[in-house]
Coordinates of C-alpha atoms and ligand atoms in Angstrom, one line a residue:
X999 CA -21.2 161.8 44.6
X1000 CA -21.4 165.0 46.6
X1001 CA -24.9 165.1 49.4
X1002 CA -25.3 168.7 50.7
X1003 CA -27.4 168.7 53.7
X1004 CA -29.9 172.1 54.4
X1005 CA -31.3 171.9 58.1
X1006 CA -33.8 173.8 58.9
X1007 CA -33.3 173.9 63.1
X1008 CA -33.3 176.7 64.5
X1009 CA -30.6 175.6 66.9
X1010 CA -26.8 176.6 66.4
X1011 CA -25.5 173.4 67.7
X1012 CA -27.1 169.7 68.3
X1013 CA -30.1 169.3 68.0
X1014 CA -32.7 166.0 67.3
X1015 CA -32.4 166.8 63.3
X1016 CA -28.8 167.2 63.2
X1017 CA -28.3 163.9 65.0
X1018 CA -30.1 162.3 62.6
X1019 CA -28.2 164.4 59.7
X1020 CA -24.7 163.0 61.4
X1021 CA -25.3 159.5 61.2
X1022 CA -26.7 159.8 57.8
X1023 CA -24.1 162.2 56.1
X1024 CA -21.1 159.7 58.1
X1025 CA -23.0 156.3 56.4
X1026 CA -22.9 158.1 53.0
X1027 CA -19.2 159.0 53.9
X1028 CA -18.3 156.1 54.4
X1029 CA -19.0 154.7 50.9
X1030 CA -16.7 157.7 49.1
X1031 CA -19.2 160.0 49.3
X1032 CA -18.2 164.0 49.7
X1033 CA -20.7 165.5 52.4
X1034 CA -21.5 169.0 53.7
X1035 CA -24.3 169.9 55.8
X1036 CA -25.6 173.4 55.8
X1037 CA -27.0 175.2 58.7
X1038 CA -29.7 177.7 57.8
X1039 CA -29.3 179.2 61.7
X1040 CA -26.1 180.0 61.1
X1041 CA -26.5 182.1 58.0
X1042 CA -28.6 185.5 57.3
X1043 CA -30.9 184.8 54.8
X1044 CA -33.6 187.5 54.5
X1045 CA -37.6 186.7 53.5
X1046 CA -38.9 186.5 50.0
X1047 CA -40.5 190.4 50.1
X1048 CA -42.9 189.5 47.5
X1049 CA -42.0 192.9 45.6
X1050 CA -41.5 190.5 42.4
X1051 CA -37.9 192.3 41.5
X1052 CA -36.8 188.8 40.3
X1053 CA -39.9 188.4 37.5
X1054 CA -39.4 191.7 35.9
X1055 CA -38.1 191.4 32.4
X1056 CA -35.3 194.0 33.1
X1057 CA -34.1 192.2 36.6
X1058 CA -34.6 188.9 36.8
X1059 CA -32.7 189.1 40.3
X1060 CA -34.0 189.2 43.7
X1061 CA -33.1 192.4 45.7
X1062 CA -32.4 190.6 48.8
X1063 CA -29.3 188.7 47.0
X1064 CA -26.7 191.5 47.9
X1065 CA -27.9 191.8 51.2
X1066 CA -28.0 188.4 53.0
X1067 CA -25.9 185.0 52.4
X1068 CA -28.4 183.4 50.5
X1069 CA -26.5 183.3 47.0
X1070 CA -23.2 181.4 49.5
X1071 CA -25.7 178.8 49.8
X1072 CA -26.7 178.5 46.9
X1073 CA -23.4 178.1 45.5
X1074 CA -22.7 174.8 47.9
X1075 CA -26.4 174.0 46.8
X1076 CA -25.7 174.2 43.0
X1077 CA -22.5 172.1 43.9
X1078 CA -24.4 168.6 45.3
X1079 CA -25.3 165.9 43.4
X1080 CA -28.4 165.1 45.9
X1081 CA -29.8 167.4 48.5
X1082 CA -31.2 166.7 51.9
X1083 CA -33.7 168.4 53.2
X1084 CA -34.0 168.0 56.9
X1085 CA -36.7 170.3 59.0
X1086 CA -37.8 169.7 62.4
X1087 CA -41.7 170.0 63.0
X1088 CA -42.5 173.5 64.2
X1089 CA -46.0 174.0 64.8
X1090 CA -47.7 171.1 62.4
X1091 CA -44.9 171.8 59.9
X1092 CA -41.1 172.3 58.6
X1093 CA -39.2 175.4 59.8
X1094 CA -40.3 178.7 59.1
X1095 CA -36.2 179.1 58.2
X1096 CA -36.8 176.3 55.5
X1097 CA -39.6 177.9 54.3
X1098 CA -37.8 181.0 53.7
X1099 CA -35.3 179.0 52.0
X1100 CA -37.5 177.7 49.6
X1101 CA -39.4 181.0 49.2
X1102 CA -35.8 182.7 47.7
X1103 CA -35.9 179.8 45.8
X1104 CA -39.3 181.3 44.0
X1105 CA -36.4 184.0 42.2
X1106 CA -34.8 181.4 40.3
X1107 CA -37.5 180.8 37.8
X1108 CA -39.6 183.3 35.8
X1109 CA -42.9 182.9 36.6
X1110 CA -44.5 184.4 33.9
X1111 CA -43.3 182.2 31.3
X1112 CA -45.4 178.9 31.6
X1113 CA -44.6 175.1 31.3
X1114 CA -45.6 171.7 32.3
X1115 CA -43.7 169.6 34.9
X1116 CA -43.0 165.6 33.4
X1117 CA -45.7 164.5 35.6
X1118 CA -47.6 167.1 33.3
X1119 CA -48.3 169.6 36.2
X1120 CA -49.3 173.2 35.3
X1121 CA -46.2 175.0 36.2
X1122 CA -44.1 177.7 35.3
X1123 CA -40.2 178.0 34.1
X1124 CA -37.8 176.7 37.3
X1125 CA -33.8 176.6 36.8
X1126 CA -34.5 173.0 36.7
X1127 CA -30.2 172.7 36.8
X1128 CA -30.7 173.7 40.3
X1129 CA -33.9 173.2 41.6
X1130 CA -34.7 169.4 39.8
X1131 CA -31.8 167.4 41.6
X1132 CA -32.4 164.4 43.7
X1133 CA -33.5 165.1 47.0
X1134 CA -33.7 163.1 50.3
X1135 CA -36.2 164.8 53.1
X1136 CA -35.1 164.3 56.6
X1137 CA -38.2 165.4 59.3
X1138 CA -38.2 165.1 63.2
X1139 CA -41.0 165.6 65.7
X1140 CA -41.6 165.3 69.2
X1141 CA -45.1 164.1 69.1
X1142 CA -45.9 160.2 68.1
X1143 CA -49.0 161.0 65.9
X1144 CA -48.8 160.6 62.3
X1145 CA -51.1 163.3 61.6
X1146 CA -48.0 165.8 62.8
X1147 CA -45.8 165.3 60.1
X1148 CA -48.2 164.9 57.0
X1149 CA -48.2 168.2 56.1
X1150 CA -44.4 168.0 55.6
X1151 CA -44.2 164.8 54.1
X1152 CA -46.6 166.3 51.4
X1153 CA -44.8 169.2 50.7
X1154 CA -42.0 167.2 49.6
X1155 CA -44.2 164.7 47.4
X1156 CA -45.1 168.1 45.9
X1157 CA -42.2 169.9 45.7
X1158 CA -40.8 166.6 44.1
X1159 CA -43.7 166.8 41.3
X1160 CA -43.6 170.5 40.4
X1161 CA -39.9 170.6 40.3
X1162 CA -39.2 167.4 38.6
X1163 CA -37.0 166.8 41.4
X1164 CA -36.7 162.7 42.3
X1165 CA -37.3 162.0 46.0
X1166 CA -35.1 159.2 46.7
X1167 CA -35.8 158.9 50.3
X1168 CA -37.8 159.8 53.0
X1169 CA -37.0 159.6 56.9
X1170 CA -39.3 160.6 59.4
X1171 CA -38.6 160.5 63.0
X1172 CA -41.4 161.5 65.4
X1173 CA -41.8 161.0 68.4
X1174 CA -38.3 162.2 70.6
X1175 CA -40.5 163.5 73.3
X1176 CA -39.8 159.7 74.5
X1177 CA -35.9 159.3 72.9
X1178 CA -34.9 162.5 74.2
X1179 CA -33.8 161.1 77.5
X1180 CA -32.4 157.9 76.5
X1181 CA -30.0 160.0 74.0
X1182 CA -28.9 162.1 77.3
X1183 CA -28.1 159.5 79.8
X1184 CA -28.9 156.2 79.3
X1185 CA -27.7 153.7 76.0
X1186 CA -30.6 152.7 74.6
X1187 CA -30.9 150.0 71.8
X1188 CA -34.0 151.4 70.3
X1189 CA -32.4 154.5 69.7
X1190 CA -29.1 152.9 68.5
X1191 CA -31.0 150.9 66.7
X1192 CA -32.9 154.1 64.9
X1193 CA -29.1 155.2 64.2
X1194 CA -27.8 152.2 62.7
X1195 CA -30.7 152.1 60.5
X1196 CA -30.3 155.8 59.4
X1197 CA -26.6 155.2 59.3
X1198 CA -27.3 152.3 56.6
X1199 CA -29.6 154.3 54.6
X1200 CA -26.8 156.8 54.1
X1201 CA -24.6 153.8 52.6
X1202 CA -27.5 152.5 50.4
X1203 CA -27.8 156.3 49.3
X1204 CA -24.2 156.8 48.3
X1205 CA -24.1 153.2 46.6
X1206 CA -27.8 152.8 45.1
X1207 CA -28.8 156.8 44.8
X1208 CA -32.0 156.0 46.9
X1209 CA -33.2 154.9 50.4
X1210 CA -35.0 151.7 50.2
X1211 CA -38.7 151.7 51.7
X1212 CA -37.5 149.1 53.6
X1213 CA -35.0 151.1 55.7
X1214 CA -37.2 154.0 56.0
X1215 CA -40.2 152.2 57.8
X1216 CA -37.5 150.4 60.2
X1217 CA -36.3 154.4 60.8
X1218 CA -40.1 155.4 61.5
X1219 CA -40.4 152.2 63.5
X1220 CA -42.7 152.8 66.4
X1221 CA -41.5 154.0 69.6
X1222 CA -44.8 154.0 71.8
X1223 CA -44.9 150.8 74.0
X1224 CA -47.9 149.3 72.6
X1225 CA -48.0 148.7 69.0
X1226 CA -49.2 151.6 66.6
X1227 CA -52.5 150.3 65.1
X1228 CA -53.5 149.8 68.8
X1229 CA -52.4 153.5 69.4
X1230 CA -54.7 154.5 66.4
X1231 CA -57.5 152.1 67.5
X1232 CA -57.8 153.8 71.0
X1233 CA -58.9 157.0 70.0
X1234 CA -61.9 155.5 70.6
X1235 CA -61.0 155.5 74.4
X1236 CA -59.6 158.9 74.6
X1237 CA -59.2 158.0 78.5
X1238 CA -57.1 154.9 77.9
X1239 CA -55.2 156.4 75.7
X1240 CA -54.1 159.3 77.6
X1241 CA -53.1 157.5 80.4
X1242 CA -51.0 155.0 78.4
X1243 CA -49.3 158.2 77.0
X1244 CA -48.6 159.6 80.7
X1245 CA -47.4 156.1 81.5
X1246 CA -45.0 156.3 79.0
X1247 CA -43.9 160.0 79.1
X1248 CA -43.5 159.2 83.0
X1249 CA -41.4 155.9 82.6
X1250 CA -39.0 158.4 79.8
X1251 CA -39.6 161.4 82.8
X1252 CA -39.7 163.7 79.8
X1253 CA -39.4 167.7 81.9
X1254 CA -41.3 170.2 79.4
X1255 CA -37.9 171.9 78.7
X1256 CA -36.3 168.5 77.0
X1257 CA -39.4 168.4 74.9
X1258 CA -37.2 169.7 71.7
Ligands
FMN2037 C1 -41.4 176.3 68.2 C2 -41.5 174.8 68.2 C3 -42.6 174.2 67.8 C4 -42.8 172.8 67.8 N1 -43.9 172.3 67.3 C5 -44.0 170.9 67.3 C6 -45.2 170.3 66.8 O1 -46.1 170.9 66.3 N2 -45.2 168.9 66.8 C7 -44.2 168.2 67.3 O2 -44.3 166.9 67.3 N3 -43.1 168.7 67.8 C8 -42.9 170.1 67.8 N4 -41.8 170.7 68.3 C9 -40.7 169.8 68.7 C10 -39.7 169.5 67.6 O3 -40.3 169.2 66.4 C11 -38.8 168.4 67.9 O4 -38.2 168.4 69.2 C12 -37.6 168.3 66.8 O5 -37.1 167.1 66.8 C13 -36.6 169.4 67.2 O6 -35.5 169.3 66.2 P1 -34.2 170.1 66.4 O7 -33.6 169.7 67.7 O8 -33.4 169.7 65.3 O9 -34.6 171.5 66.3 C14 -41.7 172.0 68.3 C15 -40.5 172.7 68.7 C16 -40.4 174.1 68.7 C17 -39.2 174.7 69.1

């Protein structure tokens, strides 16, 4: 099985998506499986232009192909057997360098010719050999509240339904605003544990082809330090909530330039 990674940082090196990526794409490794992580940063790859070059009958192509180092990724992309996804949250939702990605993607189908998806979506053609393959999404946040990541996390339910494209695992990892520290100087178990789990969820994917759900809520497990539905509950007390934030942002001292 071959897993090719596409993260959608913005940073060169490290980073909170590319640890997670590391101890994902080694887990997967370690059960035979050939890995390769892209990172969009580190390539050119120009916006969709909207001119619609790549739907005309004569084309079919899109004009920023010559121009940028999208069609090198799509090569390695064409070569995986799964894909990973990863995007950190920017702004309520994944990269705007992932988005481009999967705006260029728009030129590999021709959307004047119309079809259904099997979950009998109105859609239009899609070079379903590249576009349809089994896909992992990886997404990392700094915040704790759910409501940061749902617009991601339904993007990929989507994407996975109009593409035909099986998500066979999910891992969300919010709130680093309080692991960021403990990943810097201190060993911390809750963090290792995180790893270990993510690590194990690479295995299950190059053995089983999925991530359980099982392993993905222990990756997601809550890192605030009173339990989650309490969290939720106190939004009713906007003041006691705020202050058990600042309690816990102060006990992690979290400076505003280690936020990301
Ligand atoms: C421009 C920008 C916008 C961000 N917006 C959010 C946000 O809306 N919500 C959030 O929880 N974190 C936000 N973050 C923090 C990142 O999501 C978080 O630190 C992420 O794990 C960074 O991943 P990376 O190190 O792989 O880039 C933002 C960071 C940047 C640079």
């Amino acid at each position: 099985m071959k897993i090719v990674a596409i993260n959608g940082s913005h940073k060169k090196v490290g980073g909170n998506t590319q640890i997670i990526l590391d101890h994902l794409l080694a887990g997967a490794a370690s059960k035979g499986a050939a890995v390769e992580t892209i990172r969009l940063s580190t390539y050119d790859i120009r916006p969709c232009l909207a001119c619609d070059a790549c739907q005309r009958l004569e084309f079919y192509a899109c004009i920023q192909d010559t121009k940028d180092d999208f069609l090198k990724i799509l090569e390695t992309f064409r070569s995986a057997d799964t894909i990973v996804f990863a995007t950190p949250i920017y702004v309520f939702h994944m990269s705007s360098r992932l988005r481009v990605f999967f705006e260029r993607m728009y030129g590999r189908g021709k959307s004047n010719i119309n079809t259904y998806s099997k979950t009998h979506l109105f859609f239009h053609d899609i070079d379903h050999q590249t576009l349809s393959k089994p896909f992992v999404s990886v997404i990392t946040a700094s915040n704790t509240e759910d409501l940061t990541t749902q617009s991601t996390e339904l993007f990929f339910k989507t994407y996975s339904a109009f593409m035909d494209a099986p998500q066979v695992g999910s891992i969300v990892r919010n709130g680093w605003a309080l692991l960021h520290k403990e990943i810097q100087k201190e060993p911390n178990k809750k963090l290792a544990k995180i790893l270990a789990d993510v690590h194990f969820a690479g295995r299950q994917l190059a053995t089983d082809g999925f991530i359980s759900r099982k392993i993905e809520k222990r990756i997601r497990a809550n890192v605030l330090p009173i339990p989650k539905t309490v969290f939720n509950i106190l939004k009713r007390f906007p003041h006691t909530r705020k202050k058990i934030l600042e309690k816990s942002k102060q006990r992690t001292s979290i400076k505003p330039s280690s936020l990301v």
